[in-house]
Amino acid sequence: MTLFGERVPRVEDARLVTGEGRFLDDLGQDALEAAFVRSPHAHARIVDIDVTDALDVEGLVAIYTHEDLEGRAAEPLPLLIPHPTLTHGRTPYALAKDEVNHVGEAVVMVVAGDRYAAEDVCDRIRVDYHLLPPVVGIEASRGGGRLVHDDVPGNVAAVMVQETGDADAAVDAAPRSLELDLAIERSASTPLEGKGVVARWDADDRSLLVHTSTQTSTSVRQAIAAKLELPVDRVEVVTPDVGGGFGVKIVHPWPEEVLVPWAARRLGRPVKWTEDRREHFVSSAHERGQLHHVRVGYDDGGRLLGLSVRFWHDNGAYTPYGLIVPIITSTQLLGPYKVGAYRVEFTSLYTNTVMVTPYRGAGRPQGCFVMERVMDAIAADLHLDRTVVRERNFIQADEMPYDQGLVFQDGRPLIYDSGDFPATMARLKDLVGWDDFPAFRDRARAEGRRVGIGLACYVEGTGVGPYEGGHIRVETDGTVVVSTGLTSQGQGHQTMLAQIVADELGVPFERIRVTTGDTRRFKYAVGTFASRTAVMSGSAVALTARLVREKALGIAAQALEADPGDLEIVDGHVRVKGAGGGTVSQVDLGAVAVLANPLRYAFDEAAGRATQFAAPADPDVAPVGPGEAPGLEATGYYSPTRSTFANGMHAVVVETDPDTAEVRILRYCVVHDCGTIINPMVVEGQIHGGVAQGVGGALYERIEYDSDGQLLNASFMDFLMPYATEVPTVEIDHLVTPSPLNPLGVKGAGEAGVIPGSAAIAAAIEDAEGITLTRMPISPSELFHLRKERLVEPVETTEGHT
Amino acid sequence: MKPAPFAYHRPRSLAEALDMLADLGEEAKVLAGGQSLVPLMSMRLASPAHLVDLNQVPGLATVDVGAEGVRVGALARHSQVEHDTASYDALPLLRQALRQVAHPTIRNRGTTVGSLVHGDPAAEMPAVLMLLDGSVTLNDVNGTRDVAATAFFKGPMETDLRPGELAVGASFRRPPPGSGSAFVEVSRRHGDYAMCGVGALVTASEGALSAARVCLVGVGTRPVLLDLAPALGDGVVDDEASAALVDAAIDPETDIHATADYRRHLAHVLVRRALAEARTAAEARAA
């Protein structure tokens, strides 16, 4: 029986739900603890730091400022993803030097016996600031009247243009055209577990062991080695259980990932820092905030002829992660459509706020919102069904692979590998009952209820390179140990990868143990982001398992005196095909592992069977042949030419309260195509979580800065992550169009659920209310005010914008 | 998010607790359920030098139902009051409101009296105490005093409790026969503090209202108790007259969750809904 495609229960769950998880704060109980004095101002020069009052706090071990840092640790943190158009990239120092650029920027590091004492010390440190004018929000920044960084004119980090054809001319020449101004406000990843680091310096070995709650342990390792000027082989980084990442933990090294190991080495004692919720809100990263101006030209049938988009992206105070978010927005905005001539220009702007780096969806929710608002506006203008306008613009299945003519976030051409958008739409219409909705609306209206339906489509570039790898070793007891370098944040990687190996190697699922994100086990990896694990590590361990299988068959062939081509591996045993289960004709993989490693010393019973004197051997043949290696193990890598492209479509039915303007989601339907599915339960779990975050982004979550750059809702009391009570039941149908790009046919599934949330929910509210929505999220209070404006100006609302 | 240093005290009797509070005065805060105090301390928004933990004091986890009404002791958890059948039979408004106080896990620890003493102007239980003509019993080493709800809540997070005093209980009085009640609110998420909430208590006989009162939360610096008698005519509440009374009584503010205008609008909607539900409840109890 193959496990690929089966609803195998997650091996992670029993441990995690019974409190046996091992998260960062569970570690380092013997460690000193760090806390940070962070800037209370959005923009200021540091005049003086006075620690006098703090020195007598019991438990104080050390206080550090930028002046204490030396060498590369004192330099700005790396700009991880440079780009030719990022002409004014800026990154922070691990501890602020002279100037702070957002509330929450770390200024002083305190190490004490415990976190309580460390915070007591922080309370007593006085930092004098000279206040500078803060720049908050895109409108304030793009004026350029006030500067975030003195040496960045106009606050412009980058301007980037991509075009296919002359879009503006195409819009001008089109029979019909529209202009729209659209906005998506700031949100944040907000994993339930914040960041955290424990570092241990081994003075005898002159090496560091660092545990950190990251999405990329291998790259953190390289970064720490570089910053602390240590040989890379003196640093190991391990990722324990991680309580969610959603993008924020792919950024690295965070200041604390440099400072905690630095302090551990300097003090010769283990040091730990666990981020608290308030710190996470003001010193990690946010995302989403963009303003778009769109011009679109189309014919009388709603077919797009030209699309010209100019948008402004708020990148916050620094750009360590380069332009990934706006590049993704600018390319993935196109969705499943042929838009005719396309031009996109974005300006990435500095503001005195927390920096912006990818959050699940990574720029796509904004792009999807813009494109889908355009589709709905065209439908309204032409009085066409919203699905019809979309269908008329879909790329067709027989046009795959389809080249959109742009450059994607990985620097490679934006070529959709597969997908059948008309089929996906047909399934969505069936699932939600699109054609029956008018009757439902009429019945509801008769009861005094307002209901509306909306939909949104997206295409998601997934599985970006450059590579991932796998290592598989069969132990002498038959256990199969699988390692991949990228990390896990609870997605179910251990289960999913074990399913693949079980099938490829022919071993029982229960005998497989999977390790991720531990540089002691696997040194080469990129990380977990961009819905890439199934594509990248899934393919890598499949290829690796095939290498191990080949080796096992070769060794077993000698033992069984058979041709490797006549052998198969079933249930952990190599046997002659069709020979049944006789002991003579089969050998278990553990025994093959014994044979794969000729030994001198018999340290246990299995080893005894493998010593040089245990079995008759040809005295003229080397125990390990040329080109061979001992052990039943292999390392393999997978590196694709370019990204896979998953896609999906969501439809939402909402009810709005005519009196209170509350919005209730009655149905949430998803049709999803992530290629072949390894474990439907895991994929559906990913969709459920993504939809929850999409609902959050549409109706609840919003980062609220005031004009001074103070974050007004740095807590889960006021930053409204939806509870289970706010998340609807998600109805899911899958369409499978396998990717031709990898051995498994998979695409990614991690981010999909979140992408069309704001677009689909906005459309549904618009449909229920007859009010045009141009910005998300929306609260009941805002809907109430939009209704009032409509009463004041009863002009046509949904019928076109020209 | 770790509290500043504080001394922890665990009295074993009410007398010991009152002695401690007399000694410590303004330096002390009382810990009961800790659902508001502990987060405030963790964020260092409150840094009391002394914490007096009531949880080992016997005799305070009480819910007593008598002819006068329901008396709740200082250590009675919200969930204990919510699930007390005799209390529900006597005063359905208690459960109607408590079901909207945060979430079950918070109600399992948070105390009703603690919520009253905390005095959050968006909290439900202060409004319930006002609607039910309740009072808070305050003890100190010198004796005891009962403060009527209308005098107890003074402003946001501000009550008549003085240093050295302990709120040992609260009394909710039975309304006249023929009464019905309701509590409705609109919050951003289930269990959040309400953007606006309204408790209503009406008295009806043979389909006609003889009394109607509402108490609004989230639209002022303290719960806003409003007697709608002036708007009662022919046994029904006149919506326009009632709206005018509501408008004059409330003073909502704008924050990141809702504008003042929206809160004002909600107040009108919810007063109508609460009155309608309360009337239905009164009729159901009469039937």
CSV table of N, CA and C in Angstrom, one decimal, chain A residues 115-116 119-120 123 276-279 657-662 699-700 702 704 712-713 715-723 725-726 778-781 784-785 788, chain B residues 1-6 42-45 47 103 120 185-193 195 255-266 269-270 272-273:
chain,number,residue,atom,x,y,z
A,115,ARG,N,14.8,36.7,34.1
A,115,ARG,CA,14.1,37.7,33.3
A,115,ARG,C,13.5,38.8,34.1
A,116,TYR,N,13.1,38.4,35.3
A,116,TYR,CA,12.5,39.4,36.2
A,116,TYR,C,13.5,40.5,36.6
A,119,GLU,N,14.4,42.7,33.7
A,119,GLU,CA,13.5,43.8,33.4
A,119,GLU,C,13.6,44.9,34.5
A,120,ASP,N,13.9,44.5,35.7
A,120,ASP,CA,14.1,45.5,36.8
A,120,ASP,C,15.2,46.4,36.4
A,123,ASP,N,14.2,48.8,33.7
A,123,ASP,CA,13.4,49.9,34.2
A,123,ASP,C,14.2,51.1,34.8
A,276,ASP,N,8.8,38.5,24.5
A,276,ASP,CA,7.4,38.6,25.0
A,276,ASP,C,6.5,39.2,23.9
A,277,ARG,N,5.2,39.2,24.2
A,277,ARG,CA,4.3,39.6,23.2
A,277,ARG,C,4.4,41.0,22.8
A,278,ARG,N,4.6,41.9,23.8
A,278,ARG,CA,4.8,43.3,23.5
A,278,ARG,C,6.0,43.5,22.6
A,279,GLU,N,7.1,42.9,23.0
A,279,GLU,CA,8.3,43.0,22.2
A,279,GLU,C,8.1,42.5,20.8
A,657,ASP,N,-25.5,42.7,9.4
A,657,ASP,CA,-26.6,43.1,10.2
A,657,ASP,C,-27.1,44.5,9.8
A,658,PRO,N,-28.3,44.7,9.4
A,658,PRO,CA,-28.8,46.0,8.9
A,658,PRO,C,-28.7,47.0,10.0
A,659,ASP,N,-28.7,46.6,11.3
A,659,ASP,CA,-28.7,47.6,12.3
A,659,ASP,C,-27.3,47.9,12.9
A,660,THR,N,-26.6,46.8,13.2
A,660,THR,CA,-25.3,47.0,13.9
A,660,THR,C,-24.1,47.0,12.9
A,661,ALA,N,-24.3,46.6,11.7
A,661,ALA,CA,-23.2,46.5,10.7
A,661,ALA,C,-22.2,45.4,11.0
A,662,GLU,N,-22.6,44.5,11.8
A,662,GLU,CA,-21.7,43.4,12.1
A,662,GLU,C,-21.7,42.5,10.8
A,699,LEU,N,-11.3,41.2,8.4
A,699,LEU,CA,-12.3,41.7,9.3
A,699,LEU,C,-11.8,42.1,10.7
A,700,TYR,N,-10.6,41.7,11.1
A,700,TYR,CA,-10.2,42.0,12.5
A,700,TYR,C,-8.8,42.6,12.7
A,702,ARG,N,-5.4,44.6,12.4
A,702,ARG,CA,-4.9,45.8,11.8
A,702,ARG,C,-3.8,46.4,12.8
A,704,GLU,N,-2.2,49.4,14.3
A,704,GLU,CA,-2.6,50.7,14.4
A,704,GLU,C,-1.5,51.6,15.0
A,712,LEU,N,-0.5,51.4,18.8
A,712,LEU,CA,-1.7,51.6,19.8
A,712,LEU,C,-2.2,50.2,20.2
A,713,ASN,N,-1.9,49.2,19.5
A,713,ASN,CA,-2.5,47.9,19.9
A,713,ASN,C,-1.5,46.7,19.9
A,715,SER,N,-0.9,44.3,21.7
A,715,SER,CA,-1.3,43.2,22.6
A,715,SER,C,-2.4,42.4,21.9
A,716,PHE,N,-2.6,41.2,22.3
A,716,PHE,CA,-3.7,40.4,21.8
A,716,PHE,C,-5.1,40.9,22.3
A,717,MET,N,-5.1,41.8,23.2
A,717,MET,CA,-6.4,42.4,23.6
A,717,MET,C,-6.9,43.3,22.5
A,718,ASP,N,-6.0,44.0,21.9
A,718,ASP,CA,-6.4,45.1,21.0
A,718,ASP,C,-6.0,44.8,19.5
A,719,PHE,N,-5.0,43.9,19.3
A,719,PHE,CA,-4.8,43.4,17.9
A,719,PHE,C,-5.6,42.1,17.8
A,720,LEU,N,-6.7,42.2,17.0
A,720,LEU,CA,-7.7,41.2,17.1
A,720,LEU,C,-7.5,40.0,16.2
A,721,MET,N,-6.7,39.1,16.7
A,721,MET,CA,-6.7,37.8,16.0
A,721,MET,C,-8.0,37.1,16.1
A,722,PRO,N,-8.6,36.6,15.1
A,722,PRO,CA,-9.9,35.9,15.2
A,722,PRO,C,-9.8,34.7,16.2
A,723,TYR,N,-10.8,34.5,17.0
A,723,TYR,CA,-10.9,33.3,17.8
A,723,TYR,C,-11.6,32.2,16.9
A,725,THR,N,-14.3,31.2,17.4
A,725,THR,CA,-15.7,31.7,17.2
A,725,THR,C,-15.9,32.6,16.0
A,726,GLU,N,-14.8,33.2,15.5
A,726,GLU,CA,-14.9,34.1,14.4
A,726,GLU,C,-14.6,33.4,13.0
A,778,ILE,N,-12.0,45.8,7.1
A,778,ILE,CA,-13.2,46.6,7.4
A,778,ILE,C,-13.8,46.1,8.8
A,779,SER,N,-14.1,47.1,9.6
A,779,SER,CA,-14.7,46.8,10.9
A,779,SER,C,-16.2,47.2,10.8
A,780,PRO,N,-17.0,46.7,11.8
A,780,PRO,CA,-18.4,47.2,11.8
A,780,PRO,C,-18.6,48.7,11.9
A,781,SER,N,-17.7,49.3,12.6
A,781,SER,CA,-17.7,50.8,12.8
A,781,SER,C,-17.5,51.4,11.4
A,784,PHE,N,-20.5,50.9,9.2
A,784,PHE,CA,-21.6,51.9,9.6
A,784,PHE,C,-21.3,53.2,9.0
A,785,HIS,N,-20.1,53.7,9.0
A,785,HIS,CA,-19.8,55.0,8.4
A,785,HIS,C,-19.9,55.0,6.9
A,788,LYS,N,-23.5,55.5,6.2
A,788,LYS,CA,-23.9,56.8,6.4
A,788,LYS,C,-23.5,57.7,5.2
B,1,MET,N,7.7,41.3,30.0
B,1,MET,CA,6.4,41.3,30.7
B,1,MET,C,6.5,40.4,31.9
B,2,LYS,N,7.4,40.8,32.8
B,2,LYS,CA,7.5,40.2,34.2
B,2,LYS,C,7.2,41.3,35.2
B,3,PRO,N,6.4,41.0,36.2
B,3,PRO,CA,6.1,42.1,37.2
B,3,PRO,C,7.3,42.6,37.9
B,4,ALA,N,7.2,43.8,38.4
B,4,ALA,CA,8.2,44.4,39.3
B,4,ALA,C,8.2,43.6,40.6
B,5,PRO,N,9.2,43.7,41.4
B,5,PRO,CA,9.2,43.0,42.7
B,5,PRO,C,8.0,43.4,43.5
B,6,PHE,N,7.5,42.5,44.2
B,6,PHE,CA,6.4,42.8,45.2
B,6,PHE,C,6.4,41.7,46.3
B,42,SER,N,2.1,42.3,35.0
B,42,SER,CA,3.1,41.7,34.1
B,42,SER,C,3.6,42.8,33.1
B,43,MET,N,2.6,43.6,32.7
B,43,MET,CA,3.0,44.7,31.8
B,43,MET,C,3.6,45.9,32.5
B,44,ARG,N,3.7,45.8,33.8
B,44,ARG,CA,4.2,46.9,34.7
B,44,ARG,C,3.3,48.1,34.6
B,45,LEU,N,2.1,47.9,34.2
B,45,LEU,CA,1.1,49.1,34.3
B,45,LEU,C,0.6,49.3,35.7
B,47,SER,N,2.2,48.3,39.6
B,47,SER,CA,3.3,47.7,40.4
B,47,SER,C,3.1,47.9,41.9
B,103,HIS,N,-14.4,34.7,28.3
B,103,HIS,CA,-14.5,33.3,27.9
B,103,HIS,C,-14.5,32.4,29.1
B,120,ASP,N,-14.2,48.5,35.4
B,120,ASP,CA,-14.0,48.8,34.0
B,120,ASP,C,-15.3,49.3,33.4
B,185,GLU,N,-25.1,42.8,23.8
B,185,GLU,CA,-23.9,43.6,23.5
B,185,GLU,C,-23.3,43.3,22.1
B,186,VAL,N,-22.5,44.3,21.6
B,186,VAL,CA,-21.8,44.1,20.4
B,186,VAL,C,-20.3,44.3,20.7
B,187,SER,N,-19.5,43.2,20.4
B,187,SER,CA,-18.1,43.3,20.6
B,187,SER,C,-17.4,42.9,19.3
B,188,ARG,N,-16.1,43.3,19.2
B,188,ARG,CA,-15.4,43.0,18.0
B,188,ARG,C,-15.3,41.4,17.8
B,189,ARG,N,-14.9,40.7,18.8
B,189,ARG,CA,-14.9,39.3,18.7
B,189,ARG,C,-15.7,38.7,19.9
B,190,HIS,N,-16.1,37.5,19.8
B,190,HIS,CA,-16.9,36.9,20.9
B,190,HIS,C,-16.0,36.9,22.2
B,191,GLY,N,-16.6,37.5,23.2
B,191,GLY,CA,-15.9,37.5,24.5
B,191,GLY,C,-15.1,38.8,24.7
B,192,ASP,N,-14.9,39.6,23.7
B,192,ASP,CA,-14.2,40.9,23.9
B,192,ASP,C,-15.0,41.8,24.7
B,193,TYR,N,-14.3,42.9,25.3
B,193,TYR,CA,-15.1,43.9,25.9
B,193,TYR,C,-16.0,44.5,24.9
B,195,MET,N,-18.1,47.0,22.5
B,195,MET,CA,-18.1,48.4,22.1
B,195,MET,C,-19.3,49.1,22.7
B,255,ASP,N,-12.3,55.1,19.8
B,255,ASP,CA,-11.0,54.4,20.0
B,255,ASP,C,-10.7,53.6,18.7
B,256,ILE,N,-9.7,52.7,18.7
B,256,ILE,CA,-9.3,52.0,17.5
B,256,ILE,C,-10.3,51.0,17.1
B,257,HIS,N,-11.3,50.7,17.9
B,257,HIS,CA,-12.3,49.7,17.6
B,257,HIS,C,-13.6,50.3,17.0
B,258,ALA,N,-13.9,51.5,17.5
B,258,ALA,CA,-15.2,52.0,17.1
B,258,ALA,C,-15.2,53.5,17.3
B,259,THR,N,-15.9,54.2,16.4
B,259,THR,CA,-16.0,55.7,16.6
B,259,THR,C,-17.1,56.0,17.7
B,260,ALA,N,-17.1,57.2,18.2
B,260,ALA,CA,-18.1,57.6,19.1
B,260,ALA,C,-19.5,57.5,18.5
B,261,ASP,N,-19.6,57.9,17.2
B,261,ASP,CA,-20.8,57.9,16.5
B,261,ASP,C,-21.4,56.5,16.4
B,262,TYR,N,-20.5,55.6,16.1
B,262,TYR,CA,-20.9,54.2,15.9
B,262,TYR,C,-21.4,53.6,17.3
B,263,ARG,N,-20.7,54.0,18.3
B,263,ARG,CA,-21.1,53.5,19.7
B,263,ARG,C,-22.5,54.1,20.0
B,264,ARG,N,-22.7,55.4,19.7
B,264,ARG,CA,-24.0,56.0,20.0
B,264,ARG,C,-25.1,55.3,19.2
B,265,HIS,N,-24.8,55.0,17.9
B,265,HIS,CA,-25.7,54.2,17.1
B,265,HIS,C,-26.1,52.9,17.7
B,266,LEU,N,-25.0,52.2,18.2
B,266,LEU,CA,-25.2,50.9,18.8
B,266,LEU,C,-26.1,51.0,20.1
B,269,VAL,N,-29.6,51.0,19.0
B,269,VAL,CA,-30.1,49.7,18.5
B,269,VAL,C,-30.2,48.7,19.7
B,270,LEU,N,-29.2,48.7,20.6
B,270,LEU,CA,-29.2,47.7,21.6
B,270,LEU,C,-30.2,48.0,22.7
B,272,ARG,N,-33.1,49.2,22.2
B,272,ARG,CA,-34.4,48.6,21.6
B,272,ARG,C,-34.4,47.1,21.7
B,273,ARG,N,-33.2,46.5,21.3
B,273,ARG,CA,-33.2,45.0,21.4
B,273,ARG,C,-33.3,44.5,22.8
